[in-house]
Amino acid sequence: MQIPQLMHEQYCQAKELIENTSDIKVYSHIDCDGICSGAILSTILDRQNKEHEIEFVNLDVLDDIELTHELTIFSDLGSGQKIDTKAKKNQKILILDHHPPLRDLNYKNDKEYTYLEINPHHHSIDGSYYVCGGGLCYFLAKEFGYNDLSWIGVLSAIGDMQNTKTGHFEGLNEIIQQDAIDGGYLELVKNDINIYGRNTRPLFVALSYFSDVKLPITNNTNETMAILEELGIDEKHNRKTLNELTNEEKGKLFQYLMSMLTKAVPPKYIQYLPQLILGDSYTFLKEEEDSILRDGSEFSTAMNACGRNHEEKIAMEVLKGDRFVALDELEAVSKIHRTNLAKGISSVAESDETNIIELENLQYFDGTGIAPEIVGTITGMILGYCNWKKPIIGFTQTESDGLKVSLRCSRLLSYDGIHFGNIIREVAGTVGGTGGGHSMACGAYIPIDKKEKFLEEFNHKLDGKLTK
C-alpha cells in the first residue's frame, strides 16, 4: 500500500499550514498512540522553531472546545468529536486521526476558517489495522524529511494494537516499519511467540496472563510451571524468559498452546488460533538491552502507564530523547501503575464473590473506585476471568458525575466481523452520551442514570451476532 495521491496532497497542505503559522496548540489523546502522536508533532514544531503548546486530553472534553490559537492541531482524536463548533474566522484546524470520522471530505468547503482533516477512512483505508494516529503524524514528519521519527510511528502502532488481527503490520504501517528498519532503529522477528514480557517476566508468569481464551494456564502460575517443566523448556531452579528459549523450545510451546486452544474453542475459530499465539516481535535497537524501552510491547505499556496517571509529559520527554531524569520518572510511574491495576483487578475478579454480571450477549462489572483512566486496561485484563465468548464492559464514575464505559473482547470475536466501536458509539448516542473506538477495544461516556438503558440497548444490539 502507498499513500493515496489525495492524502499526499493533504500532507503538503498540512506542511504549509505549519510553516505559515506561529501560534500553535496541539491536543492529543492520553494513550500510547496519542502520546506518540504528540511527541512527533512537538518534535516537528521544535525543529521548525515553532513555539507551541501541547495538551493531552480525554475525548469527553473536546465537544464545544474553545479554540484560542491561530492553528489548532488534533492528533489521535478530533474526527469523532465536534471540535470546530466555536471556530472563528481565519482560524486553522488540522486533524490527524484514524478513528471513524463524523465529517466527510467536503466538510471543509464554504468555511470561514481553514479545516483540514487527514483521516484514512476518507481514503478507504481501515484505521483500525492499517495506520494509527502516530503513523499519520509520522507521515507529516516524513513530509518535512524527518524519517528518523519512524520508530515512534512503529511504537504508536504497537500501542494501538494495529497488528492484533494478523500478528503483523499491514498497509501504511508497513511503510513506517520499513523506514524504521532501514534507519537502524528497529529489529523485527517474524512469527515469534506473542506473549507479553519477553525480556522482563519469567516465562511461567508471562504465560499465565494468556486471556483471549480462558485456559487451564490462565491466572494459574502453578499450572504454567508444571507444563513448562513437562515440556523440558523450563526448570525449577533455572527459570527462563521467553527471549531465552531456543527456536526448538518455542516450537514445543506453540504446539502445546495450539493443542489446548483447539479443545477450548468452537471449530469455526480453529483457523485463527495461530494468530493468538504468534506475532511479530519488535526490538528498538537504540535502547539499552536491559531497558523497559527495548521491547516494543513493554515500551508501549510504559507510555500507557504515563497516560493513565496524568504524566503524559514524562512519556513525551522520553520519546523526545531524555534517557536520564524522564526515564527514571517513567519507571516510577510504571511501578505505581502496576500497583493500581492489581488493586483494580482484585476488587472486581479476585474477591470471594465475583463482581462480573453476565447477560445474554455481554458481561459487565461496576468499577466504582477505579480511576476512569485505567478502567479500560483493567477491563482487558479481566477477560481472563470470565466468558471469552462475550465482550466485557467496565463502568466507573467520572469527576463530572457521568459514567466512563470501557469495552474489551477476545481477538477471536473480531473474526466474526463485529465492530464494537461502531456499536458503542450508536448505543451511547441513544442515551445521550458519546462513544467510539476500535472493533475490539472501545469506550463511551454516558449519563450516570442511563447505565441500565445502555446495557439493555447494547445487549439487544448483539442479538444473533455472537457464537454460542
mmCIF file of N, CA, C and O in Angstrom, residues 329-423:
data_model
loop_
_atom_site.group_PDB
_atom_site.id
_atom_site.type_symbol
_atom_site.label_atom_id
_atom_site.label_comp_id
_atom_site.label_asym_id
_atom_site.label_seq_id
_atom_site.Cartn_x
_atom_site.Cartn_y
_atom_site.Cartn_z
ATOM 1 N N GLU A 329 11.729 8.829 35.990
ATOM 2 C CA GLU A 329 10.350 9.143 36.354
ATOM 3 C C GLU A 329 9.377 8.171 35.690
ATOM 4 O O GLU A 329 8.384 7.749 36.296
ATOM 5 N N LEU A 330 9.677 7.790 34.462
ATOM 6 C CA LEU A 330 8.842 6.826 33.737
ATOM 7 C C LEU A 330 8.784 5.485 34.470
ATOM 8 O O LEU A 330 7.712 4.883 34.624
ATOM 9 N N GLU A 331 9.912 5.018 34.939
ATOM 10 C CA GLU A 331 9.961 3.735 35.646
ATOM 11 C C GLU A 331 9.178 3.811 36.960
ATOM 12 O O GLU A 331 8.494 2.853 37.338
ATOM 13 N N ALA A 332 9.239 4.956 37.633
ATOM 14 C CA ALA A 332 8.490 5.129 38.886
ATOM 15 C C ALA A 332 6.984 5.123 38.611
ATOM 16 O O ALA A 332 6.215 4.489 39.339
ATOM 17 N N VAL A 333 6.562 5.817 37.568
ATOM 18 C CA VAL A 333 5.140 5.846 37.215
ATOM 19 C C VAL A 333 4.656 4.449 36.840
ATOM 20 O O VAL A 333 3.551 4.029 37.209
ATOM 21 N N SER A 334 5.474 3.705 36.105
ATOM 22 C CA SER A 334 5.101 2.345 35.692
ATOM 23 C C SER A 334 4.869 1.449 36.904
ATOM 24 O O SER A 334 3.951 0.625 36.905
ATOM 25 N N LYS A 335 5.687 1.618 37.929
ATOM 26 C CA LYS A 335 5.522 0.817 39.152
ATOM 27 C C LYS A 335 4.210 1.146 39.844
ATOM 28 O O LYS A 335 3.465 0.244 40.269
ATOM 29 N N ILE A 336 3.893 2.430 39.957
ATOM 30 C CA ILE A 336 2.622 2.848 40.560
ATOM 31 C C ILE A 336 1.452 2.301 39.742
ATOM 32 O O ILE A 336 0.449 1.823 40.288
ATOM 33 N N HIS A 337 1.582 2.365 38.429
ATOM 34 C CA HIS A 337 0.522 1.894 37.531
ATOM 35 C C HIS A 337 0.239 0.407 37.747
ATOM 36 O O HIS A 337 -0.923 -0.004 37.832
ATOM 37 N N ARG A 338 1.291 -0.387 37.853
ATOM 38 C CA ARG A 338 1.109 -1.835 38.070
ATOM 39 C C ARG A 338 0.381 -2.101 39.384
ATOM 40 O O ARG A 338 -0.481 -2.990 39.462
ATOM 41 N N THR A 339 0.713 -1.330 40.413
ATOM 42 C CA THR A 339 0.041 -1.483 41.708
ATOM 43 C C THR A 339 -1.443 -1.155 41.590
ATOM 44 O O THR A 339 -2.306 -1.879 42.110
ATOM 45 N N ASN A 340 -1.772 -0.063 40.905
ATOM 46 C CA ASN A 340 -3.168 0.335 40.744
ATOM 47 C C ASN A 340 -3.962 -0.699 39.952
ATOM 48 O O ASN A 340 -5.128 -0.978 40.255
ATOM 49 N N LEU A 341 -3.348 -1.272 38.920
ATOM 50 C CA LEU A 341 -4.023 -2.299 38.128
ATOM 51 C C LEU A 341 -4.304 -3.536 38.981
ATOM 52 O O LEU A 341 -5.397 -4.104 38.919
ATOM 53 N N ALA A 342 -3.334 -3.939 39.759
ATOM 54 C CA ALA A 342 -3.508 -5.122 40.608
ATOM 55 C C ALA A 342 -4.646 -4.915 41.600
ATOM 56 O O ALA A 342 -5.460 -5.821 41.822
ATOM 57 N N LYS A 343 -4.726 -3.724 42.197
ATOM 58 C CA LYS A 343 -5.817 -3.435 43.133
ATOM 59 C C LYS A 343 -7.164 -3.470 42.431
ATOM 60 O O LYS A 343 -8.149 -3.998 42.963
ATOM 61 N N GLY A 344 -7.229 -2.912 41.234
ATOM 62 C CA GLY A 344 -8.482 -2.887 40.490
ATOM 63 C C GLY A 344 -8.950 -4.272 40.104
ATOM 64 O O GLY A 344 -10.131 -4.613 40.263
ATOM 65 N N ILE A 345 -8.039 -5.101 39.613
ATOM 66 C CA ILE A 345 -8.386 -6.467 39.236
ATOM 67 C C ILE A 345 -8.846 -7.253 40.457
ATOM 68 O O ILE A 345 -9.828 -8.003 40.408
ATOM 69 N N SER A 346 -8.155 -7.081 41.568
ATOM 70 C CA SER A 346 -8.524 -7.783 42.798
ATOM 71 C C SER A 346 -9.926 -7.408 43.254
ATOM 72 O O SER A 346 -10.711 -8.273 43.668
ATOM 73 N N SER A 347 -10.272 -6.132 43.148
ATOM 74 C CA SER A 347 -11.589 -5.692 43.619
ATOM 75 C C SER A 347 -12.718 -6.233 42.764
ATOM 76 O O SER A 347 -13.832 -6.433 43.246
ATOM 77 N N VAL A 348 -12.447 -6.503 41.499
ATOM 78 C CA VAL A 348 -13.507 -6.956 40.587
ATOM 79 C C VAL A 348 -13.570 -8.471 40.490
ATOM 80 O O VAL A 348 -14.648 -9.068 40.566
ATOM 81 N N ALA A 349 -12.413 -9.118 40.324
ATOM 82 C CA ALA A 349 -12.423 -10.528 39.938
ATOM 83 C C ALA A 349 -11.836 -11.488 40.951
ATOM 84 O O ALA A 349 -12.013 -12.703 40.811
ATOM 85 N N GLU A 350 -11.142 -10.996 41.956
ATOM 86 C CA GLU A 350 -10.446 -11.912 42.853
ATOM 87 C C GLU A 350 -11.009 -11.919 44.267
ATOM 88 O O GLU A 350 -10.415 -12.485 45.172
ATOM 89 N N SER A 351 -12.154 -11.280 44.464
ATOM 90 C CA SER A 351 -12.796 -11.307 45.778
ATOM 91 C C SER A 351 -13.567 -12.615 45.930
ATOM 92 O O SER A 351 -13.677 -13.404 44.985
ATOM 93 N N ASP A 352 -14.105 -12.860 47.105
ATOM 94 C CA ASP A 352 -14.840 -14.110 47.343
ATOM 95 C C ASP A 352 -16.014 -14.269 46.381
ATOM 96 O O ASP A 352 -16.314 -15.360 45.914
ATOM 97 N N GLU A 353 -16.696 -13.178 46.105
ATOM 98 C CA GLU A 353 -17.779 -13.191 45.136
ATOM 99 C C GLU A 353 -17.403 -12.315 43.960
ATOM 100 O O GLU A 353 -17.082 -11.153 44.134
ATOM 101 N N THR A 354 -17.429 -12.886 42.746
ATOM 102 C CA THR A 354 -17.070 -12.090 41.578
ATOM 103 C C THR A 354 -18.082 -10.977 41.367
ATOM 104 O O THR A 354 -19.270 -11.132 41.651
ATOM 105 N N ASN A 355 -17.603 -9.854 40.897
ATOM 106 C CA ASN A 355 -18.472 -8.719 40.609
ATOM 107 C C ASN A 355 -18.848 -8.651 39.132
ATOM 108 O O ASN A 355 -19.398 -7.651 38.680
ATOM 109 N N ILE A 356 -18.528 -9.703 38.389
ATOM 110 C CA ILE A 356 -18.839 -9.729 36.960
ATOM 111 C C ILE A 356 -20.244 -10.299 36.766
ATOM 112 O O ILE A 356 -20.538 -11.412 37.192
ATOM 113 N N ILE A 357 -21.107 -9.523 36.140
ATOM 114 C CA ILE A 357 -22.509 -9.918 35.917
ATOM 115 C C ILE A 357 -22.678 -10.267 34.443
ATOM 116 O O ILE A 357 -22.315 -9.485 33.567
ATOM 117 N N GLU A 358 -23.245 -11.434 34.168
ATOM 118 C CA GLU A 358 -23.364 -11.914 32.799
ATOM 119 C C GLU A 358 -24.796 -11.802 32.303
ATOM 120 O O GLU A 358 -25.739 -12.279 32.938
ATOM 121 N N LEU A 359 -24.954 -11.136 31.164
ATOM 122 C CA LEU A 359 -26.233 -11.054 30.463
ATOM 123 C C LEU A 359 -26.191 -12.000 29.261
ATOM 124 O O LEU A 359 -25.193 -12.677 29.026
ATOM 125 N N GLU A 360 -27.253 -12.013 28.479
ATOM 126 C CA GLU A 360 -27.328 -12.956 27.361
ATOM 127 C C GLU A 360 -26.191 -12.766 26.368
ATOM 128 O O GLU A 360 -25.585 -13.734 25.903
ATOM 129 N N ASN A 361 -25.876 -11.514 26.031
ATOM 130 C CA ASN A 361 -24.894 -11.256 24.983
ATOM 131 C C ASN A 361 -23.654 -10.495 25.450
ATOM 132 O O ASN A 361 -22.765 -10.215 24.639
ATOM 133 N N LEU A 362 -23.602 -10.154 26.713
ATOM 134 C CA LEU A 362 -22.444 -9.421 27.217
ATOM 135 C C LEU A 362 -22.298 -9.642 28.710
ATOM 136 O O LEU A 362 -23.149 -10.255 29.351
ATOM 137 N N GLN A 363 -21.205 -9.151 29.265
ATOM 138 C CA GLN A 363 -20.971 -9.206 30.704
ATOM 139 C C GLN A 363 -20.389 -7.860 31.130
ATOM 140 O O GLN A 363 -19.782 -7.151 30.315
ATOM 141 N N TYR A 364 -20.596 -7.507 32.390
ATOM 142 C CA TYR A 364 -20.145 -6.197 32.827
ATOM 143 C C TYR A 364 -19.813 -6.217 34.311
ATOM 144 O O TYR A 364 -20.156 -7.141 35.035
ATOM 145 N N PHE A 365 -19.120 -5.160 34.747
ATOM 146 C CA PHE A 365 -18.842 -5.007 36.172
ATOM 147 C C PHE A 365 -18.918 -3.531 36.547
ATOM 148 O O PHE A 365 -18.712 -2.643 35.717
ATOM 149 N N ASP A 366 -19.236 -3.303 37.788
ATOM 150 C CA ASP A 366 -19.253 -1.957 38.359
ATOM 151 C C ASP A 366 -17.868 -1.684 38.926
ATOM 152 O O ASP A 366 -17.455 -2.313 39.898
ATOM 153 N N GLY A 367 -17.171 -0.752 38.315
ATOM 154 C CA GLY A 367 -15.804 -0.456 38.741
ATOM 155 C C GLY A 367 -15.703 0.778 39.613
ATOM 156 O O GLY A 367 -14.681 1.480 39.555
ATOM 157 N N THR A 368 -16.732 1.037 40.401
ATOM 158 C CA THR A 368 -16.714 2.204 41.287
ATOM 159 C C THR A 368 -15.430 2.217 42.119
ATOM 160 O O THR A 368 -15.081 1.211 42.747
ATOM 161 N N GLY A 369 -14.753 3.344 42.104
ATOM 162 C CA GLY A 369 -13.495 3.460 42.825
ATOM 163 C C GLY A 369 -12.279 3.281 41.942
ATOM 164 O O GLY A 369 -11.162 3.665 42.314
ATOM 165 N N ILE A 370 -12.475 2.687 40.751
ATOM 166 C CA ILE A 370 -11.383 2.552 39.794
ATOM 167 C C ILE A 370 -11.288 3.845 38.993
ATOM 168 O O ILE A 370 -12.303 4.365 38.517
ATOM 169 N N ALA A 371 -10.097 4.371 38.835
ATOM 170 C CA ALA A 371 -9.923 5.618 38.093
ATOM 171 C C ALA A 371 -10.377 5.440 36.648
ATOM 172 O O ALA A 371 -10.093 4.405 36.026
ATOM 173 N N PRO A 372 -11.088 6.420 36.096
ATOM 174 C CA PRO A 372 -11.540 6.314 34.702
ATOM 175 C C PRO A 372 -10.403 6.054 33.724
ATOM 176 O O PRO A 372 -10.583 5.378 32.711
ATOM 177 N N GLU A 373 -9.207 6.553 34.050
ATOM 178 C CA GLU A 373 -8.071 6.410 33.142
ATOM 179 C C GLU A 373 -7.575 4.973 33.026
ATOM 180 O O GLU A 373 -6.906 4.634 32.041
ATOM 181 N N ILE A 374 -7.863 4.121 34.015
ATOM 182 C CA ILE A 374 -7.346 2.752 33.949
ATOM 183 C C ILE A 374 -8.440 1.698 33.845
ATOM 184 O O ILE A 374 -8.139 0.505 33.760
ATOM 185 N N VAL A 375 -9.702 2.116 33.812
ATOM 186 C CA VAL A 375 -10.765 1.113 33.786
ATOM 187 C C VAL A 375 -10.720 0.295 32.488
ATOM 188 O O VAL A 375 -11.038 -0.895 32.487
ATOM 189 N N GLY A 376 -10.281 0.911 31.384
ATOM 190 C CA GLY A 376 -10.167 0.166 30.134
ATOM 191 C C GLY A 376 -9.104 -0.920 30.208
ATOM 192 O O GLY A 376 -9.317 -2.050 29.754
ATOM 193 N N THR A 377 -7.952 -0.576 30.777
ATOM 194 C CA THR A 377 -6.869 -1.554 30.932
ATOM 195 C C THR A 377 -7.314 -2.707 31.820
ATOM 196 O O THR A 377 -7.074 -3.888 31.508
ATOM 197 N N ILE A 378 -7.970 -2.387 32.916
ATOM 198 C CA ILE A 378 -8.448 -3.423 33.829
ATOM 199 C C ILE A 378 -9.501 -4.292 33.159
ATOM 200 O O ILE A 378 -9.506 -5.518 33.312
ATOM 201 N N THR A 379 -10.380 -3.675 32.378
ATOM 202 C CA THR A 379 -11.406 -4.443 31.664
ATOM 203 C C THR A 379 -10.755 -5.477 30.754
ATOM 204 O O THR A 379 -11.187 -6.630 30.690
ATOM 205 N N GLY A 380 -9.696 -5.074 30.059
ATOM 206 C CA GLY A 380 -8.999 -6.016 29.189
ATOM 207 C C GLY A 380 -8.337 -7.138 29.958
ATOM 208 O O GLY A 380 -8.371 -8.303 29.540
ATOM 209 N N MET A 381 -7.756 -6.824 31.101
ATOM 210 C CA MET A 381 -7.065 -7.845 31.890
ATOM 211 C C MET A 381 -8.044 -8.816 32.545
ATOM 212 O O MET A 381 -7.710 -9.972 32.812
ATOM 213 N N ILE A 382 -9.275 -8.356 32.782
ATOM 214 C CA ILE A 382 -10.276 -9.210 33.417
ATOM 215 C C ILE A 382 -10.858 -10.226 32.439
ATOM 216 O O ILE A 382 -11.516 -11.186 32.851
ATOM 217 N N LEU A 383 -10.566 -10.069 31.158
ATOM 218 C CA LEU A 383 -11.020 -11.069 30.175
ATOM 219 C C LEU A 383 -10.637 -12.484 30.603
ATOM 220 O O LEU A 383 -11.369 -13.441 30.342
ATOM 221 N N GLY A 384 -9.480 -12.606 31.245
ATOM 222 C CA GLY A 384 -9.008 -13.922 31.651
ATOM 223 C C GLY A 384 -9.783 -14.537 32.802
ATOM 224 O O GLY A 384 -9.543 -15.692 33.168
ATOM 225 N N TYR A 385 -10.735 -13.794 33.374
ATOM 226 C CA TYR A 385 -11.515 -14.306 34.498
ATOM 227 C C TYR A 385 -12.963 -14.622 34.110
ATOM 228 O O TYR A 385 -13.747 -15.016 34.961
ATOM 229 N N CYS A 386 -13.320 -14.412 32.848
ATOM 230 C CA CYS A 386 -14.743 -14.513 32.519
ATOM 231 C C CYS A 386 -14.963 -15.229 31.192
ATOM 232 O O CYS A 386 -14.055 -15.864 30.658
ATOM 233 N N ASN A 387 -16.167 -15.140 30.664
ATOM 234 C CA ASN A 387 -16.573 -15.845 29.455
ATOM 235 C C ASN A 387 -16.019 -15.136 28.224
ATOM 236 O O ASN A 387 -16.511 -14.072 27.834
ATOM 237 N N TRP A 388 -15.011 -15.711 27.578
ATOM 238 C CA TRP A 388 -14.342 -15.044 26.467
ATOM 239 C C TRP A 388 -15.236 -14.915 25.242
ATOM 240 O O TRP A 388 -14.937 -14.145 24.313
ATOM 241 N N LYS A 389 -16.364 -15.646 25.206
ATOM 242 C CA LYS A 389 -17.245 -15.596 24.030
ATOM 243 C C LYS A 389 -18.134 -14.358 24.008
ATOM 244 O O LYS A 389 -18.872 -14.141 23.050
ATOM 245 N N LYS A 390 -18.074 -13.561 25.069
ATOM 246 C CA LYS A 390 -18.864 -12.334 25.127
ATOM 247 C C LYS A 390 -17.946 -11.160 25.439
ATOM 248 O O LYS A 390 -16.959 -11.314 26.165
ATOM 249 N N PRO A 391 -18.275 -9.980 24.935
ATOM 250 C CA PRO A 391 -17.499 -8.798 25.336
ATOM 251 C C PRO A 391 -17.741 -8.490 26.803
ATOM 252 O O PRO A 391 -18.781 -8.864 27.356
ATOM 253 N N ILE A 392 -16.779 -7.808 27.413
ATOM 254 C CA ILE A 392 -16.960 -7.375 28.792
ATOM 255 C C ILE A 392 -16.884 -5.860 28.854
ATOM 256 O O ILE A 392 -16.062 -5.230 28.183
ATOM 257 N N ILE A 393 -17.764 -5.284 29.658
ATOM 258 C CA ILE A 393 -17.858 -3.831 29.800
ATOM 259 C C ILE A 393 -17.596 -3.451 31.256
ATOM 260 O O ILE A 393 -18.138 -4.070 32.170
ATOM 261 N N GLY A 394 -16.749 -2.455 31.450
ATOM 262 C CA GLY A 394 -16.497 -1.915 32.778
ATOM 263 C C GLY A 394 -17.049 -0.510 32.899
ATOM 264 O O GLY A 394 -16.947 0.290 31.959
ATOM 265 N N PHE A 395 -17.660 -0.201 34.025
ATOM 266 C CA PHE A 395 -18.196 1.129 34.302
ATOM 267 C C PHE A 395 -17.451 1.740 35.483
ATOM 268 O O PHE A 395 -17.154 1.041 36.453
ATOM 269 N N THR A 396 -17.205 3.025 35.404
ATOM 270 C CA THR A 396 -16.740 3.748 36.581
ATOM 271 C C THR A 396 -17.166 5.204 36.462
ATOM 272 O O THR A 396 -17.420 5.694 35.360
ATOM 273 N N GLN A 397 -17.258 5.873 37.598
ATOM 274 C CA GLN A 397 -17.764 7.240 37.603
ATOM 275 C C GLN A 397 -16.654 8.231 37.267
ATOM 276 O O GLN A 397 -15.506 8.054 37.651
ATOM 277 N N THR A 398 -17.022 9.283 36.530
ATOM 278 C CA THR A 398 -16.073 10.341 36.201
ATOM 279 C C THR A 398 -16.226 11.499 37.188
ATOM 280 O O THR A 398 -17.188 11.546 37.961
ATOM 281 N N GLU A 399 -15.302 12.429 37.143
ATOM 282 C CA GLU A 399 -15.358 13.583 38.035
ATOM 283 C C GLU A 399 -16.559 14.472 37.743
ATOM 284 O O GLU A 399 -17.017 15.226 38.592
ATOM 285 N N SER A 400 -17.086 14.387 36.504
ATOM 286 C CA SER A 400 -18.225 15.228 36.123
ATOM 287 C C SER A 400 -19.557 14.522 36.361
ATOM 288 O O SER A 400 -20.566 14.875 35.762
ATOM 289 N N ASP A 401 -19.549 13.499 37.210
ATOM 290 C CA ASP A 401 -20.770 12.766 37.572
ATOM 291 C C ASP A 401 -21.400 12.028 36.397
ATOM 292 O O ASP A 401 -22.620 11.826 36.365
ATOM 293 N N GLY A 402 -20.588 11.632 35.460
ATOM 294 C CA GLY A 402 -21.041 10.757 34.386
ATOM 295 C C GLY A 402 -20.430 9.382 34.576
ATOM 296 O O GLY A 402 -19.813 9.094 35.604
ATOM 297 N N LEU A 403 -20.613 8.523 33.599
ATOM 298 C CA LEU A 403 -20.020 7.189 33.638
ATOM 299 C C LEU A 403 -19.046 7.026 32.481
ATOM 300 O O LEU A 403 -19.356 7.352 31.332
ATOM 301 N N LYS A 404 -17.856 6.533 32.784
ATOM 302 C CA LYS A 404 -16.915 6.097 31.759
ATOM 303 C C LYS A 404 -17.208 4.623 31.490
ATOM 304 O O LYS A 404 -17.314 3.814 32.419
ATOM 305 N N VAL A 405 -17.364 4.274 30.227
ATOM 306 C CA VAL A 405 -17.675 2.910 29.807
ATOM 307 C C VAL A 405 -16.510 2.386 28.980
ATOM 308 O O VAL A 405 -16.073 3.046 28.035
ATOM 309 N N SER A 406 -15.990 1.213 29.321
ATOM 310 C CA SER A 406 -14.901 0.609 28.545
ATOM 311 C C SER A 406 -15.283 -0.809 28.160
ATOM 312 O O SER A 406 -15.769 -1.571 29.000
ATOM 313 N N LEU A 407 -15.068 -1.139 26.893
ATOM 314 C CA LEU A 407 -15.370 -2.482 26.397
ATOM 315 C C LEU A 407 -14.110 -3.125 25.849
ATOM 316 O O LEU A 407 -13.327 -2.484 25.148
ATOM 317 N N ARG A 408 -13.934 -4.401 26.159
ATOM 318 C CA ARG A 408 -12.863 -5.213 25.579
ATOM 319 C C ARG A 408 -13.434 -6.573 25.219
ATOM 320 O O ARG A 408 -14.428 -7.026 25.807
ATOM 321 N N CYS A 409 -12.795 -7.242 24.261
ATOM 322 C CA CYS A 409 -13.246 -8.596 23.901
ATOM 323 C C CYS A 409 -12.061 -9.412 23.413
ATOM 324 O O CYS A 409 -10.997 -8.875 23.098
ATOM 325 N N SER A 410 -12.263 -10.705 23.345
ATOM 326 C CA SER A 410 -11.254 -11.607 22.794
ATOM 327 C C SER A 410 -11.003 -11.261 21.331
ATOM 328 O O SER A 410 -11.915 -10.862 20.603
ATOM 329 N N ARG A 411 -9.765 -11.437 20.904
ATOM 330 C CA ARG A 411 -9.451 -11.194 19.490
ATOM 331 C C ARG A 411 -10.271 -12.098 18.574
ATOM 332 O O ARG A 411 -10.541 -11.738 17.432
ATOM 333 N N LEU A 412 -10.686 -13.249 19.066
ATOM 334 C CA LEU A 412 -11.462 -14.160 18.210
ATOM 335 C C LEU A 412 -12.780 -13.534 17.775
ATOM 336 O O LEU A 412 -13.265 -13.814 16.677
ATOM 337 N N LEU A 413 -13.370 -12.689 18.615
ATOM 338 C CA LEU A 413 -14.649 -12.089 18.245
ATOM 339 C C LEU A 413 -14.501 -11.146 17.059
ATOM 340 O O LEU A 413 -15.470 -10.922 16.323
ATOM 341 N N SER A 414 -13.314 -10.608 16.847
ATOM 342 C CA SER A 414 -13.125 -9.712 15.709
ATOM 343 C C SER A 414 -13.284 -10.456 14.389
ATOM 344 O O SER A 414 -13.637 -9.860 13.367
ATOM 345 N N TYR A 415 -13.042 -11.769 14.413
ATOM 346 C CA TYR A 415 -13.186 -12.545 13.183
ATOM 347 C C TYR A 415 -14.648 -12.826 12.848
ATOM 348 O O TYR A 415 -14.957 -13.339 11.774
ATOM 349 N N ASP A 416 -15.553 -12.484 13.764
ATOM 350 C CA ASP A 416 -16.979 -12.581 13.473
ATOM 351 C C ASP A 416 -17.487 -11.340 12.739
ATOM 352 O O ASP A 416 -18.662 -11.247 12.392
ATOM 353 N N GLY A 417 -16.598 -10.374 12.524
ATOM 354 C CA GLY A 417 -16.979 -9.182 11.787
ATOM 355 C C GLY A 417 -17.738 -8.159 12.604
ATOM 356 O O GLY A 417 -18.355 -7.244 12.051
ATOM 357 N N ILE A 418 -17.696 -8.273 13.942
ATOM 358 C CA ILE A 418 -18.395 -7.314 14.791
ATOM 359 C C ILE A 418 -17.460 -6.149 15.090
ATOM 360 O O ILE A 418 -16.327 -6.349 15.525
ATOM 361 N N HIS A 419 -17.936 -4.920 14.858
ATOM 362 C CA HIS A 419 -17.149 -3.729 15.193
ATOM 363 C C HIS A 419 -17.787 -3.085 16.419
ATOM 364 O O HIS A 419 -18.728 -2.304 16.326
ATOM 365 N N PHE A 420 -17.253 -3.431 17.582
ATOM 366 C CA PHE A 420 -17.846 -2.941 18.825
ATOM 367 C C PHE A 420 -17.723 -1.420 18.964
ATOM 368 O O PHE A 420 -18.549 -0.792 19.626
ATOM 369 N N GLY A 421 -16.698 -0.833 18.332
ATOM 370 C CA GLY A 421 -16.555 0.616 18.396
ATOM 371 C C GLY A 421 -17.731 1.331 17.756
ATOM 372 O O GLY A 421 -18.231 2.336 18.287
ATOM 373 N N ASN A 422 -18.189 0.821 16.619
ATOM 374 C CA ASN A 422 -19.350 1.419 15.950
ATOM 375 C C ASN A 422 -20.617 1.216 16.775
ATOM 376 O O ASN A 422 -21.466 2.105 16.875
ATOM 377 N N ILE A 423 -20.741 0.029 17.378
ATOM 378 C CA ILE A 423 -21.940 -0.267 18.171
ATOM 379 C C ILE A 423 -21.988 0.612 19.413
ATOM 380 O O ILE A 423 -23.035 1.165 19.763
#
